[in-house]
Amino acid sequence: QLHAIAGQLGPFGLHAIVVANGSGKSTLLKLLRGLYAPESGRVLLDGADIAQFSQDDLARWVGYLPQQVQLISGTIRENITLAEPGIGDERVIAAARRAAAHDFVLDLPDGYATEVGEGGSRFSGGERKRIAIAQVLLRDPPVLLMDEPTADLDQHAEQALLATLRELAKDHTVIVVTHSVAVLSQCNGILVLDKGQLKAAGPARQILPALGIAP
């Protein structure tokens, strides 16, 4: 259960949600995305209650990556372009580059035409994650919500994705649930949840020492 939380994230910047104990992270991201309606209070986007917007509108404005990604049976390209099937190759490749997926896709004999298998079974967890991130980044939404985006990634892929998130944060609002020290050390702001309650929030330089991480 998630208790009352009040505050503002952004505009812009890379912000982290750290969960100390218990649940609440997935609920919070789904509330911010408009997939759940709050029992009380409101979620505002640029000062407007998101309840007034359609799910199609929210899907264009707010990209959401769940912790457990699911790929559909089909090709890598079909998975990346799920929301925009007719989109051009240039934007597909740009999204894959941002997701640190393009290089490993190029190494495949069939490239973007490679079949992913049932649920993405042909690929490792990290490769599936990067394909899913490319799908989220394809529309270039101004707000990004990502649940453990660097989980399952090797160090090289994590650093590449982190560079993307830092670049996006210049003109996007990026919110990640993470325990990665590498990601936390690059954040502008951090929220700490404990058993569904907001325990701390503020600039990363203030919150990191309390988490045992040098700012």
Coordinates of N, CA and C in Angstrom, one line a residue, residues 37-163:
A37 N -5.8 4.9 -10.8 CA -6.4 6.2 -10.3 C -6.2 6.3 -8.8
P38 N -5.7 7.4 -8.3 CA -5.5 7.5 -6.8 C -6.9 7.5 -6.1
E39 N -6.9 6.9 -4.9 CA -8.1 6.9 -4.1 C -8.4 8.3 -3.6
S40 N -7.4 9.1 -3.4 CA -7.6 10.5 -3.1 C -6.5 11.3 -3.6
G41 N -6.7 12.6 -3.8 CA -5.6 13.4 -4.4 C -5.6 13.4 -5.9
R42 N -4.6 14.0 -6.5 CA -4.5 14.1 -8.0 C -3.1 13.9 -8.4
V43 N -2.9 13.5 -9.7 CA -1.6 13.4 -10.3 C -1.7 14.5 -11.4
L44 N -0.8 15.4 -11.4 CA -0.8 16.5 -12.4 C 0.4 16.4 -13.3
L45 N 0.1 16.8 -14.6 CA 1.1 16.8 -15.6 C 1.0 18.2 -16.2
D46 N 2.1 19.0 -16.0 CA 2.1 20.4 -16.4 C 0.9 21.2 -15.8
G47 N 0.6 20.8 -14.6 CA -0.5 21.5 -13.9 C -1.9 21.0 -14.2
A48 N -2.0 20.1 -15.1 CA -3.3 19.5 -15.4 C -3.5 18.1 -14.9
D49 N -4.7 17.8 -14.4 CA -5.0 16.5 -13.8 C -5.0 15.5 -15.0
I50 N -4.2 14.4 -14.8 CA -4.0 13.5 -15.9 C -5.3 12.7 -16.1
A51 N -6.2 12.7 -15.1 CA -7.5 12.0 -15.3 C -8.3 12.5 -16.5
Q52 N -8.1 13.7 -16.9 CA -8.8 14.3 -18.0 C -8.3 13.8 -19.4
F53 N -7.2 13.2 -19.4 CA -6.5 12.8 -20.7 C -6.9 11.3 -21.0
S54 N -6.9 11.0 -22.3 CA -7.1 9.6 -22.7 C -5.8 8.8 -22.5
Q55 N -5.9 7.5 -22.5 CA -4.8 6.7 -22.4 C -3.9 6.8 -23.7
D56 N -4.5 7.1 -24.8 CA -3.7 7.3 -26.0 C -2.8 8.6 -25.9
D57 N -3.4 9.6 -25.3 CA -2.6 10.8 -25.1 C -1.5 10.6 -24.1
L58 N -1.8 9.9 -23.0 CA -0.8 9.6 -21.9 C 0.3 8.7 -22.5
A59 N 0.0 7.8 -23.3 CA 1.0 6.9 -23.9 C 2.0 7.7 -24.8
R60 N 1.5 8.8 -25.4 CA 2.4 9.6 -26.2 C 3.3 10.5 -25.4
W61 N 2.8 10.9 -24.2 CA 3.5 11.9 -23.4 C 4.3 11.2 -22.3
V62 N 3.9 10.0 -21.9 CA 4.6 9.4 -20.8 C 5.0 8.0 -21.2
G63 N 6.3 7.7 -21.3 CA 6.8 6.4 -21.6 C 7.0 5.6 -20.3
Y64 N 6.6 4.3 -20.4 CA 6.6 3.5 -19.2 C 7.3 2.2 -19.4
L65 N 8.3 1.9 -18.7 CA 9.0 0.6 -18.8 C 8.8 -0.1 -17.5
P66 N 8.0 -1.3 -17.5 CA 7.9 -2.0 -16.2 C 9.1 -2.8 -15.9
Q67 N 9.2 -3.3 -14.7 CA 10.4 -4.1 -14.3 C 10.5 -5.4 -15.0
Q68 N 9.4 -6.1 -15.2 CA 9.4 -7.3 -16.0 C 8.8 -7.0 -17.4
V69 N 9.7 -7.0 -18.4 CA 9.3 -6.7 -19.7 C 8.8 -7.9 -20.4
Q70 N 7.9 -7.7 -21.3 CA 7.3 -8.8 -22.1 C 7.4 -8.4 -23.6
L71 N 8.1 -9.3 -24.4 CA 8.1 -9.1 -25.8 C 7.0 -9.9 -26.5
I72 N 6.6 -9.5 -27.6 CA 5.6 -10.2 -28.4 C 6.3 -11.2 -29.4
S73 N 5.7 -12.2 -29.8 CA 6.2 -13.1 -30.8 C 6.3 -12.3 -32.1
G74 N 7.4 -12.2 -32.7 CA 7.6 -11.5 -33.9 C 9.1 -11.0 -34.0
T75 N 9.4 -10.1 -34.9 CA 10.7 -9.6 -35.1 C 11.1 -8.5 -34.0
I76 N 12.4 -8.3 -34.0 CA 12.9 -7.2 -33.1 C 12.2 -5.9 -33.6
R77 N 12.2 -5.6 -34.9 CA 11.6 -4.4 -35.4 C 10.1 -4.3 -35.0
E78 N 9.4 -5.4 -35.1 CA 8.0 -5.4 -34.8 C 7.8 -5.1 -33.3
N79 N 8.7 -5.5 -32.4 CA 8.6 -5.2 -31.0 C 8.9 -3.7 -30.7
I80 N 9.9 -3.2 -31.4 CA 10.3 -1.8 -31.1 C 9.2 -0.9 -31.7
T81 N 8.6 -1.2 -32.8 CA 7.6 -0.4 -33.4 C 6.1 -0.7 -33.0
L82 N 6.0 -1.4 -31.9 CA 4.6 -1.9 -31.5 C 3.6 -0.8 -31.5
A83 N 3.9 0.4 -31.0 CA 3.0 1.5 -30.9 C 2.9 2.3 -32.2
E84 N 3.9 2.2 -33.1 CA 4.0 2.9 -34.4 C 4.5 2.0 -35.5
P85 N 3.6 1.1 -35.9 CA 4.1 0.0 -36.9 C 4.6 0.6 -38.2
G86 N 4.2 1.8 -38.6 CA 4.6 2.3 -39.9 C 5.8 3.2 -39.9
I87 N 6.4 3.3 -38.7 CA 7.5 4.3 -38.6 C 8.7 3.9 -39.4
G88 N 9.5 4.9 -39.8 CA 10.6 4.7 -40.6 C 11.8 4.0 -39.9
D89 N 12.7 3.4 -40.7 CA 13.9 2.8 -40.2 C 14.8 3.7 -39.4
E90 N 14.9 4.9 -39.8 CA 15.8 5.9 -39.2 C 15.5 6.1 -37.7
R91 N 14.2 6.2 -37.4 CA 13.7 6.4 -36.0 C 13.9 5.1 -35.2
V92 N 13.7 4.0 -35.9 CA 13.9 2.7 -35.2 C 15.3 2.5 -34.7
I93 N 16.2 2.8 -35.6 CA 17.6 2.7 -35.3 C 18.0 3.7 -34.3
A94 N 17.5 5.0 -34.3 CA 17.8 6.0 -33.3 C 17.4 5.5 -31.9
A95 N 16.2 4.9 -31.9 CA 15.7 4.4 -30.6 C 16.5 3.3 -30.1
A96 N 16.9 2.4 -31.0 CA 17.8 1.3 -30.6 C 19.1 1.7 -30.1
R97 N 19.7 2.7 -30.8 CA 21.0 3.3 -30.3 C 20.9 3.9 -28.9
R98 N 19.8 4.6 -28.7 CA 19.6 5.2 -27.3 C 19.5 4.1 -26.3
A99 N 18.9 3.0 -26.7 CA 18.7 1.9 -25.7 C 19.9 0.9 -25.6
A100 N 21.0 1.3 -26.3 CA 22.2 0.5 -26.3 C 21.9 -0.9 -26.9
A101 N 21.0 -1.0 -27.9 CA 20.6 -2.2 -28.5 C 21.1 -2.4 -29.9
H102 N 21.4 -1.3 -30.6 CA 21.7 -1.3 -32.0 C 22.9 -2.2 -32.3
D103 N 23.9 -2.2 -31.5 CA 25.1 -2.9 -31.9 C 24.9 -4.4 -31.8
F104 N 24.2 -4.9 -30.8 CA 24.0 -6.4 -30.7 C 23.0 -6.8 -31.8
V105 N 22.1 -6.0 -32.2 CA 21.1 -6.3 -33.2 C 21.9 -6.4 -34.5
L106 N 22.8 -5.5 -34.8 CA 23.6 -5.6 -36.1 C 24.4 -6.9 -36.2
D107 N 24.8 -7.4 -35.0 CA 25.6 -8.6 -35.0 C 24.8 -9.9 -35.4
L108 N 23.5 -9.8 -35.4 CA 22.6 -10.9 -35.7 C 22.5 -11.0 -37.2
P109 N 22.5 -12.3 -37.7 CA 22.4 -12.5 -39.2 C 21.3 -11.8 -39.9
D110 N 20.1 -11.7 -39.2 CA 18.9 -11.1 -39.8 C 18.7 -9.7 -39.2
G111 N 19.6 -9.2 -38.4 CA 19.4 -7.8 -37.9 C 18.0 -7.6 -37.2
Y112 N 17.4 -6.5 -37.6 CA 16.1 -6.1 -37.0 C 15.0 -7.1 -37.4
A113 N 15.2 -7.9 -38.4 CA 14.2 -8.9 -38.9 C 14.3 -10.2 -38.1
T114 N 15.2 -10.3 -37.1 CA 15.4 -11.5 -36.3 C 14.1 -11.7 -35.4
E115 N 13.7 -12.9 -35.5 CA 12.5 -13.3 -34.6 C 13.0 -13.4 -33.2
V116 N 12.2 -12.9 -32.2 CA 12.6 -12.9 -30.8 C 12.2 -14.2 -30.1
G117 N 11.3 -15.0 -30.7 CA 10.9 -16.2 -30.0 C 9.7 -15.9 -29.0
E118 N 9.1 -16.9 -28.5 CA 8.0 -16.7 -27.6 C 8.5 -15.9 -26.3
G119 N 7.9 -14.7 -26.1 CA 8.2 -13.9 -25.0 C 9.6 -13.4 -25.0
G120 N 10.3 -13.4 -26.2 CA 11.7 -13.0 -26.3 C 12.7 -14.0 -25.9
S121 N 12.3 -15.3 -25.9 CA 13.1 -16.4 -25.4 C 14.4 -16.6 -26.1
R122 N 14.6 -16.0 -27.3 CA 15.8 -16.2 -28.0 C 16.9 -15.4 -27.4
F123 N 16.6 -14.4 -26.6 CA 17.6 -13.4 -26.1 C 17.7 -13.5 -24.6
S124 N 18.8 -12.9 -24.1 CA 19.1 -12.8 -22.7 C 18.2 -11.8 -22.0
G125 N 18.1 -11.8 -20.7 CA 17.3 -10.8 -20.0 C 17.8 -9.4 -20.4
G126 N 19.1 -9.1 -20.4 CA 19.6 -7.8 -20.8 C 19.2 -7.4 -22.2
E127 N 19.3 -8.3 -23.1 CA 18.9 -8.0 -24.5 C 17.4 -7.7 -24.6
R128 N 16.6 -8.5 -23.9 CA 15.2 -8.2 -23.9 C 14.9 -6.9 -23.4
K129 N 15.6 -6.5 -22.3 CA 15.4 -5.2 -21.6 C 15.7 -4.1 -22.6
R130 N 16.8 -4.2 -23.3 CA 17.2 -3.2 -24.3 C 16.2 -3.0 -25.4
I131 N 15.7 -4.1 -25.9 CA 14.6 -4.0 -27.0 C 13.4 -3.3 -26.4
A132 N 13.0 -3.6 -25.2 CA 11.9 -3.0 -24.6 C 12.1 -1.5 -24.3
I133 N 13.3 -1.1 -24.0 CA 13.7 0.3 -23.8 C 13.6 1.0 -25.1
A134 N 14.1 0.4 -26.2 CA 13.9 1.0 -27.5 C 12.5 1.3 -27.8
Q135 N 11.6 0.3 -27.5 CA 10.2 0.5 -27.7 C 9.7 1.7 -27.0
V136 N 10.1 1.9 -25.7 CA 9.6 3.1 -25.0 C 10.1 4.4 -25.5
L137 N 11.4 4.4 -26.0 CA 12.0 5.6 -26.5 C 11.6 6.0 -27.9
L138 N 11.0 5.0 -28.6 CA 10.7 5.3 -30.1 C 9.9 6.6 -30.3
R139 N 8.9 6.8 -29.4 CA 8.0 8.0 -29.6 C 8.6 9.3 -29.0
D140 N 9.8 9.1 -28.3 CA 10.4 10.2 -27.7 C 9.5 11.0 -26.8
P141 N 8.8 10.3 -25.8 CA 7.9 11.0 -24.9 C 8.7 11.9 -24.0
P142 N 8.0 13.1 -23.6 CA 8.7 14.1 -22.8 C 8.9 13.6 -21.4
V143 N 8.1 12.6 -20.9 CA 8.3 12.1 -19.6 C 8.6 10.6 -19.7
L144 N 9.6 10.1 -19.0 CA 9.9 8.7 -19.0 C 9.9 8.1 -17.6
L145 N 9.1 7.0 -17.4 CA 9.1 6.3 -16.1 C 9.7 4.9 -16.4
M146 N 10.7 4.6 -15.6 CA 11.4 3.3 -15.9 C 11.7 2.6 -14.6
D147 N 11.2 1.3 -14.5 CA 11.3 0.5 -13.3 C 12.6 -0.4 -13.5
E148 N 13.6 -0.1 -12.8 CA 14.9 -0.9 -12.8 C 15.4 -1.0 -14.2
P149 N 15.6 0.1 -15.0 CA 16.0 0.0 -16.4 C 17.3 -0.6 -16.6
T150 N 18.3 -0.6 -15.6 CA 19.6 -1.1 -15.9 C 19.7 -2.6 -15.3
A151 N 18.7 -3.1 -14.7 CA 18.7 -4.5 -14.2 C 18.9 -5.4 -15.4
D152 N 19.7 -6.4 -15.2 CA 20.0 -7.4 -16.2 C 21.0 -6.9 -17.3
L153 N 21.4 -5.7 -17.2 CA 22.4 -5.2 -18.2 C 23.8 -5.4 -17.6
D154 N 24.8 -5.7 -18.5 CA 26.1 -5.8 -18.1 C 26.7 -4.3 -17.9
Q155 N 27.9 -4.2 -17.4 CA 28.4 -2.9 -17.1 C 28.5 -2.0 -18.3
H156 N 28.9 -2.5 -19.4 CA 29.1 -1.7 -20.6 C 27.7 -1.2 -21.0
A157 N 26.7 -2.0 -21.1 CA 25.4 -1.6 -21.5 C 24.7 -0.6 -20.5
E158 N 25.0 -0.9 -19.2 CA 24.5 0.1 -18.2 C 25.1 1.5 -18.4
Q159 N 26.4 1.5 -18.6 CA 27.0 2.8 -18.8 C 26.5 3.5 -20.1
A160 N 26.2 2.7 -21.1 CA 25.7 3.3 -22.4 C 24.3 3.8 -22.2
L161 N 23.5 3.1 -21.4 CA 22.1 3.5 -21.2 C 22.1 4.7 -20.3
L162 N 23.0 4.7 -19.3 CA 23.1 5.9 -18.4 C 23.4 7.1 -19.1
A163 N 24.3 7.0 -20.1 CA 24.7 8.2 -20.9 C 23.5 8.7 -21.6

